[in-house]
mmCIF file of C-alpha atoms and ligand atoms in Angstrom:
data_model
loop_
_atom_site.group_PDB
_atom_site.id
_atom_site.type_symbol
_atom_site.label_atom_id
_atom_site.label_comp_id
_atom_site.label_asym_id
_atom_site.label_seq_id
_atom_site.Cartn_x
_atom_site.Cartn_y
_atom_site.Cartn_z
ATOM 1 C CA MET A 761 -83.855 42.774 -82.780
ATOM 2 C CA ILE A 762 -85.337 41.234 -79.614
ATOM 3 C CA GLN A 763 -83.027 38.624 -78.025
ATOM 4 C CA ALA A 764 -84.777 38.210 -74.672
ATOM 5 C CA VAL A 765 -88.285 38.324 -73.271
ATOM 6 C CA ILE A 766 -88.807 39.218 -69.613
ATOM 7 C CA PHE A 767 -92.101 38.260 -67.983
ATOM 8 C CA ASP A 768 -93.713 39.794 -64.945
ATOM 9 C CA LEU A 769 -95.528 37.097 -62.925
ATOM 10 C CA ASP A 770 -98.636 38.313 -61.057
ATOM 11 C CA GLY A 771 -101.311 39.178 -63.636
ATOM 12 C CA VAL A 772 -99.181 38.199 -66.652
ATOM 13 C CA ILE A 773 -98.573 34.475 -66.170
ATOM 14 C CA VAL A 774 -101.240 33.686 -63.582
ATOM 15 C CA ASP A 775 -104.114 35.557 -61.935
ATOM 16 C CA THR A 776 -102.363 35.988 -58.579
ATOM 17 C CA ALA A 777 -102.926 39.752 -59.022
ATOM 18 C CA HIS A 778 -106.510 38.963 -58.017
ATOM 19 C CA TYR A 779 -105.356 37.167 -54.843
ATOM 20 C CA HIS A 780 -103.203 40.194 -53.932
ATOM 21 C CA PHE A 781 -106.264 42.402 -54.438
ATOM 22 C CA ILE A 782 -108.660 40.342 -52.291
ATOM 23 C CA ALA A 783 -106.087 40.035 -49.493
ATOM 24 C CA TRP A 784 -105.500 43.828 -49.491
ATOM 25 C CA ARG A 785 -109.247 44.512 -49.663
ATOM 26 C CA ARG A 786 -109.751 42.218 -46.671
ATOM 27 C CA LEU A 787 -107.116 44.116 -44.707
ATOM 28 C CA ALA A 788 -108.495 47.514 -45.793
ATOM 29 C CA LYS A 789 -111.955 46.449 -44.646
ATOM 30 C CA GLU A 790 -110.588 45.551 -41.216
ATOM 31 C CA LEU A 791 -109.073 49.028 -41.045
ATOM 32 C CA GLY A 792 -112.378 50.620 -42.092
ATOM 33 C CA ILE A 793 -110.963 51.730 -45.454
ATOM 34 C CA HIS A 794 -113.025 51.338 -48.619
ATOM 35 C CA PHE A 795 -110.718 49.917 -51.290
ATOM 36 C CA THR A 796 -111.764 49.492 -54.927
ATOM 37 C CA GLU A 797 -110.419 47.517 -57.873
ATOM 38 C CA GLN A 798 -109.617 50.833 -59.581
ATOM 39 C CA GLU A 799 -107.501 51.950 -56.601
ATOM 40 C CA ASN A 800 -105.819 48.548 -56.630
ATOM 41 C CA GLU A 801 -104.195 49.449 -59.983
ATOM 42 C CA GLN A 802 -101.740 51.633 -58.008
ATOM 43 C CA LEU A 803 -100.616 48.597 -55.979
ATOM 44 C CA LYS A 804 -99.737 46.435 -58.952
ATOM 45 C CA GLY A 805 -95.998 45.908 -59.361
ATOM 46 C CA VAL A 806 -94.974 47.811 -56.226
ATOM 47 C CA SER A 807 -93.598 46.250 -53.036
ATOM 48 C CA ARG A 808 -95.690 44.859 -50.182
ATOM 49 C CA MET A 809 -94.811 47.767 -47.862
ATOM 50 C CA ARG A 810 -95.447 50.413 -50.526
ATOM 51 C CA SER A 811 -98.829 48.763 -51.205
ATOM 52 C CA LEU A 812 -99.749 49.087 -47.539
ATOM 53 C CA GLU A 813 -98.623 52.734 -47.487
ATOM 54 C CA ILE A 814 -100.908 53.497 -50.458
ATOM 55 C CA ILE A 815 -103.889 51.901 -48.685
ATOM 56 C CA LEU A 816 -103.187 53.838 -45.482
ATOM 57 C CA GLU A 817 -102.880 57.064 -47.511
ATOM 58 C CA LEU A 818 -106.290 56.320 -49.093
ATOM 59 C CA GLY A 819 -107.748 56.007 -45.595
ATOM 60 C CA ASN A 820 -105.800 58.981 -44.165
ATOM 61 C CA LEU A 821 -104.376 56.643 -41.556
ATOM 62 C CA ARG A 822 -100.933 56.904 -39.980
ATOM 63 C CA LEU A 823 -99.554 53.911 -38.090
ATOM 64 C CA SER A 824 -96.260 53.033 -36.442
ATOM 65 C CA GLN A 825 -93.632 51.085 -38.364
ATOM 66 C CA GLU A 826 -94.183 48.128 -36.057
ATOM 67 C CA GLU A 827 -97.929 48.100 -36.694
ATOM 68 C CA MET A 828 -97.372 48.412 -40.439
ATOM 69 C CA GLU A 829 -95.045 45.433 -40.404
ATOM 70 C CA ARG A 830 -97.656 43.406 -38.506
ATOM 71 C CA LEU A 831 -100.364 44.321 -41.029
ATOM 72 C CA ALA A 832 -98.166 43.602 -44.063
ATOM 73 C CA GLU A 833 -97.372 40.192 -42.579
ATOM 74 C CA LYS A 834 -101.069 39.530 -41.952
ATOM 75 C CA LYS A 835 -101.948 40.345 -45.567
ATOM 76 C CA ASN A 836 -99.110 38.150 -46.770
ATOM 77 C CA GLN A 837 -100.348 35.217 -44.703
ATOM 78 C CA TRP A 838 -103.779 35.496 -46.345
ATOM 79 C CA PHE A 839 -102.144 35.756 -49.777
ATOM 80 C CA VAL A 840 -100.014 32.671 -49.103
ATOM 81 C CA ASP A 841 -103.121 30.764 -47.972
ATOM 82 C CA TYR A 842 -104.906 31.721 -51.227
ATOM 83 C CA ILE A 843 -102.017 30.693 -53.459
ATOM 84 C CA ASN A 844 -101.426 27.441 -51.617
ATOM 85 C CA ALA A 845 -104.910 26.405 -52.696
ATOM 86 C CA MET A 846 -103.941 27.095 -56.322
ATOM 87 C CA LYS A 847 -103.581 24.291 -58.887
ATOM 88 C CA PRO A 848 -100.952 24.152 -61.716
ATOM 89 C CA GLY A 849 -103.918 24.505 -64.133
ATOM 90 C CA GLU A 850 -104.467 28.071 -62.928
ATOM 91 C CA ILE A 851 -101.687 29.337 -65.174
ATOM 92 C CA PHE A 852 -103.357 31.542 -67.845
ATOM 93 C CA PRO A 853 -104.293 29.293 -70.785
ATOM 94 C CA GLY A 854 -101.630 29.274 -73.512
ATOM 95 C CA VAL A 855 -98.937 31.123 -71.532
ATOM 96 C CA LYS A 856 -96.755 28.050 -70.998
ATOM 97 C CA GLU A 857 -96.917 27.324 -74.733
ATOM 98 C CA LEU A 858 -96.106 30.972 -75.542
ATOM 99 C CA ILE A 859 -92.960 30.792 -73.370
ATOM 100 C CA GLN A 860 -91.977 27.474 -74.976
ATOM 101 C CA ASP A 861 -92.519 29.005 -78.444
ATOM 102 C CA ILE A 862 -90.327 31.997 -77.591
ATOM 103 C CA ARG A 863 -87.562 29.660 -76.406
ATOM 104 C CA ALA A 864 -87.929 27.512 -79.530
ATOM 105 C CA ASN A 865 -87.182 30.681 -81.532
ATOM 106 C CA GLY A 866 -83.798 30.955 -79.809
ATOM 107 C CA ILE A 867 -84.885 33.853 -77.591
ATOM 108 C CA LYS A 868 -83.958 33.865 -73.903
ATOM 109 C CA VAL A 869 -86.656 34.112 -71.255
ATOM 110 C CA ALA A 870 -86.494 35.622 -67.761
ATOM 111 C CA LEU A 871 -88.929 36.276 -64.949
ATOM 112 C CA ALA A 872 -88.866 39.625 -63.112
ATOM 113 C CA SER A 873 -91.385 39.843 -60.280
ATOM 114 C CA SER A 874 -91.476 42.294 -57.355
ATOM 115 C CA SER A 875 -93.003 39.510 -55.266
ATOM 116 C CA LYS A 876 -91.103 37.749 -52.510
ATOM 117 C CA ASN A 877 -93.468 34.824 -53.124
ATOM 118 C CA ALA A 878 -92.470 34.404 -56.784
ATOM 119 C CA HIS A 879 -90.628 31.095 -56.256
ATOM 120 C CA THR A 880 -93.604 29.638 -54.350
ATOM 121 C CA VAL A 881 -95.927 30.557 -57.224
ATOM 122 C CA LEU A 882 -93.530 29.143 -59.854
ATOM 123 C CA ASP A 883 -93.235 25.901 -57.849
ATOM 124 C CA LEU A 884 -97.008 25.621 -57.470
ATOM 125 C CA LEU A 885 -97.432 26.041 -61.230
ATOM 126 C CA ASN A 886 -94.428 23.833 -61.880
ATOM 127 C CA ILE A 887 -92.916 26.255 -64.421
ATOM 128 C CA GLY A 888 -89.665 27.404 -62.780
ATOM 129 C CA GLY A 889 -87.647 25.377 -65.297
ATOM 130 C CA LEU A 890 -88.922 27.493 -68.214
ATOM 131 C CA PHE A 891 -86.770 30.510 -67.299
ATOM 132 C CA ASP A 892 -83.115 31.204 -68.068
ATOM 133 C CA ALA A 893 -83.051 33.696 -65.182
ATOM 134 C CA ILE A 894 -85.364 34.553 -62.293
ATOM 135 C CA VAL A 895 -85.318 37.850 -60.380
ATOM 136 C CA ASP A 896 -87.735 38.389 -57.502
ATOM 137 C CA GLY A 897 -88.532 40.848 -54.724
ATOM 138 C CA THR A 898 -85.838 39.406 -52.459
ATOM 139 C CA MET A 899 -83.077 40.394 -54.903
ATOM 140 C CA ILE A 900 -83.726 44.098 -55.424
ATOM 141 C CA THR A 901 -83.455 47.335 -53.447
ATOM 142 C CA HIS A 902 -85.986 49.394 -55.421
ATOM 143 C CA THR A 903 -89.233 47.964 -56.790
ATOM 144 C CA LYS A 904 -90.993 49.012 -59.987
ATOM 145 C CA PRO A 905 -91.324 51.740 -61.345
ATOM 146 C CA ASP A 906 -87.560 51.724 -60.727
ATOM 147 C CA PRO A 907 -85.859 49.879 -63.628
ATOM 148 C CA GLU A 908 -83.543 47.895 -61.283
ATOM 149 C CA ILE A 909 -85.396 44.566 -61.548
ATOM 150 C CA PHE A 910 -85.422 44.540 -65.360
ATOM 151 C CA LEU A 911 -81.804 45.680 -65.643
ATOM 152 C CA LEU A 912 -80.785 42.872 -63.289
ATOM 153 C CA ALA A 913 -82.726 40.319 -65.366
ATOM 154 C CA ALA A 914 -81.073 41.563 -68.589
ATOM 155 C CA ASN A 915 -77.705 41.419 -66.896
ATOM 156 C CA LYS A 916 -78.285 37.815 -65.791
ATOM 157 C CA LEU A 917 -79.242 36.912 -69.352
ATOM 158 C CA ASN A 918 -76.293 38.883 -70.718
ATOM 159 C CA ILE A 919 -78.524 40.712 -73.216
ATOM 160 C CA PRO A 920 -78.408 44.537 -73.674
ATOM 161 C CA PRO A 921 -81.633 46.271 -72.446
ATOM 162 C CA PRO A 922 -82.703 47.605 -75.906
ATOM 163 C CA GLN A 923 -82.855 43.970 -77.081
ATOM 164 C CA CYS A 924 -85.238 42.979 -74.282
ATOM 165 C CA LEU A 925 -89.014 42.866 -74.471
ATOM 166 C CA VAL A 926 -91.050 43.001 -71.225
ATOM 167 C CA PHE A 927 -94.585 41.720 -70.568
ATOM 168 C CA GLU A 928 -96.273 43.780 -67.826
ATOM 169 C CA ASP A 929 -99.796 44.256 -66.450
ATOM 170 C CA ALA A 930 -98.881 47.040 -63.992
ATOM 171 C CA GLU A 931 -98.548 50.740 -64.757
ATOM 172 C CA ALA A 932 -95.485 50.822 -62.466
ATOM 173 C CA GLY A 933 -94.075 47.827 -64.374
ATOM 174 C CA VAL A 934 -94.517 49.458 -67.790
ATOM 175 C CA GLU A 935 -92.780 52.578 -66.462
ATOM 176 C CA ALA A 936 -89.924 50.441 -65.125
ATOM 177 C CA ALA A 937 -89.470 48.675 -68.482
ATOM 178 C CA VAL A 938 -89.459 51.968 -70.387
ATOM 179 C CA ALA A 939 -86.999 53.464 -67.852
ATOM 180 C CA ALA A 940 -84.761 50.410 -68.403
ATOM 181 C CA GLY A 941 -84.692 51.252 -72.132
ATOM 182 C CA MET A 942 -86.639 48.120 -73.042
ATOM 183 C CA LYS A 943 -89.651 47.507 -75.266
ATOM 184 C CA CYS A 944 -92.861 46.694 -73.431
ATOM 185 C CA ILE A 945 -96.059 44.780 -74.111
ATOM 186 C CA GLY A 946 -98.789 45.961 -71.749
ATOM 187 C CA VAL A 947 -101.273 43.317 -70.655
ATOM 188 C CA GLY A 948 -104.612 44.903 -69.802
ATOM 189 C CA SER A 949 -106.257 48.209 -70.626
ATOM 190 C CA PRO A 950 -104.709 50.629 -73.176
ATOM 191 C CA GLN A 951 -105.800 53.609 -71.022
ATOM 192 C CA GLN A 952 -104.002 52.277 -67.939
ATOM 193 C CA LEU A 953 -100.901 51.106 -69.822
ATOM 194 C CA SER A 954 -100.565 53.910 -72.368
ATOM 195 C CA LYS A 955 -96.750 54.024 -72.078
ATOM 196 C CA ALA A 956 -96.360 50.460 -73.425
ATOM 197 C CA ASN A 957 -95.335 49.937 -77.070
ATOM 198 C CA VAL A 958 -98.243 47.564 -77.637
ATOM 199 C CA VAL A 959 -101.174 46.663 -75.361
ATOM 200 C CA VAL A 960 -102.962 43.307 -75.544
ATOM 201 C CA PRO A 961 -105.973 42.226 -73.452
ATOM 202 C CA LYS A 962 -104.261 38.971 -72.403
ATOM 203 C CA THR A 963 -100.647 37.753 -72.534
ATOM 204 C CA VAL A 964 -101.501 35.048 -75.101
ATOM 205 C CA ASP A 965 -103.025 37.632 -77.438
ATOM 206 C CA PHE A 966 -99.504 38.695 -78.378
ATOM 207 C CA ASP A 967 -98.497 37.118 -81.667
ATOM 208 C CA ILE A 968 -94.908 35.889 -81.364
ATOM 209 C CA ASN A 969 -94.334 36.751 -85.050
ATOM 210 C CA ARG A 970 -94.659 40.438 -84.112
ATOM 211 C CA ILE A 971 -91.488 40.166 -82.037
ATOM 212 C CA LYS A 972 -89.449 40.857 -85.160
ATOM 213 C CA ILE A 973 -91.178 44.189 -85.884
ATOM 214 C CA ILE A 974 -91.350 45.628 -82.370
HETATM 215 C C1 LIG B 1003 -96.043 42.206 -57.404
HETATM 216 C C2 LIG B 1003 -97.511 42.497 -57.347
HETATM 217 O O1 LIG B 1003 -95.813 41.213 -58.337
HETATM 218 O O2 LIG B 1003 -95.548 41.785 -56.124
HETATM 219 C C3 LIG B 1003 -97.815 43.479 -56.224
HETATM 220 O O3 LIG B 1003 -97.930 43.056 -58.578
HETATM 221 C C4 LIG B 1003 -97.246 42.938 -54.917
HETATM 222 O O4 LIG B 1003 -99.206 43.671 -56.145
HETATM 223 C C5 LIG B 1003 -95.758 42.713 -55.075
HETATM 224 O O5 LIG B 1003 -97.480 43.867 -53.841
HETATM 225 C C6 LIG B 1003 -95.091 42.195 -53.795
HETATM 226 O O6 LIG B 1003 -95.543 40.897 -53.538
HETATM 227 P P1 LIG B 1003 -95.251 40.066 -52.214
HETATM 228 O O7 LIG B 1003 -95.712 38.675 -52.589
HETATM 229 O O8 LIG B 1003 -93.795 40.127 -51.963
HETATM 230 O O9 LIG B 1003 -96.062 40.678 -51.128
HETATM 231 MG MG1 LIG B 1004 -98.026 42.078 -62.393
#
């Protein structure tokens, strides 16, 4: 029986996944690398530095550590500029109510995001108070697909992993949830997220009553 629900942030609660994509595409363009939305799927859920490595691999480019750090920082500055222009209303419609509904059913709720900007996004949307525990990219050693982030969230909630249900839009995130021994709702395309227990087009498409039969 599910006792806790763990939400990813970017692409599950709000469309910041799109802001990550346009910032990376802007950087790739500067480097002369063609970068598509399809290729961007590999960047979802992984760390900032790993994302940059994937882009450089796509362009067969090798750079020094120092240069990579400068580029990652540049992309992050663009991303921060995009999200600072965001309004609380940009949360996906119905997601706040879904989280409130889950809580009203006596189920704990955590956030587990690989992003080091997670708190900024939660503050901008004014939803930090909805979570019993928050784990972000500053608190982990290994990002998704490693299960560390979800295991830490479960630990903070004091709920065993098999009783946790994860919402994820990233292939790496679904893999991390499965590796943590948790159930997973994939948000997006069934082809991309085939390892999830259930896939829904949008987070709000998940019917809370199904929690009992997952
Ligand atoms: C994840 C995103 O939530 O956070 C990734 O899905 C992103 O695309 C990662 O690279 C790290 O984010 P940040 O904000 O620390 O650069
Ligand atoms: Mg995501």
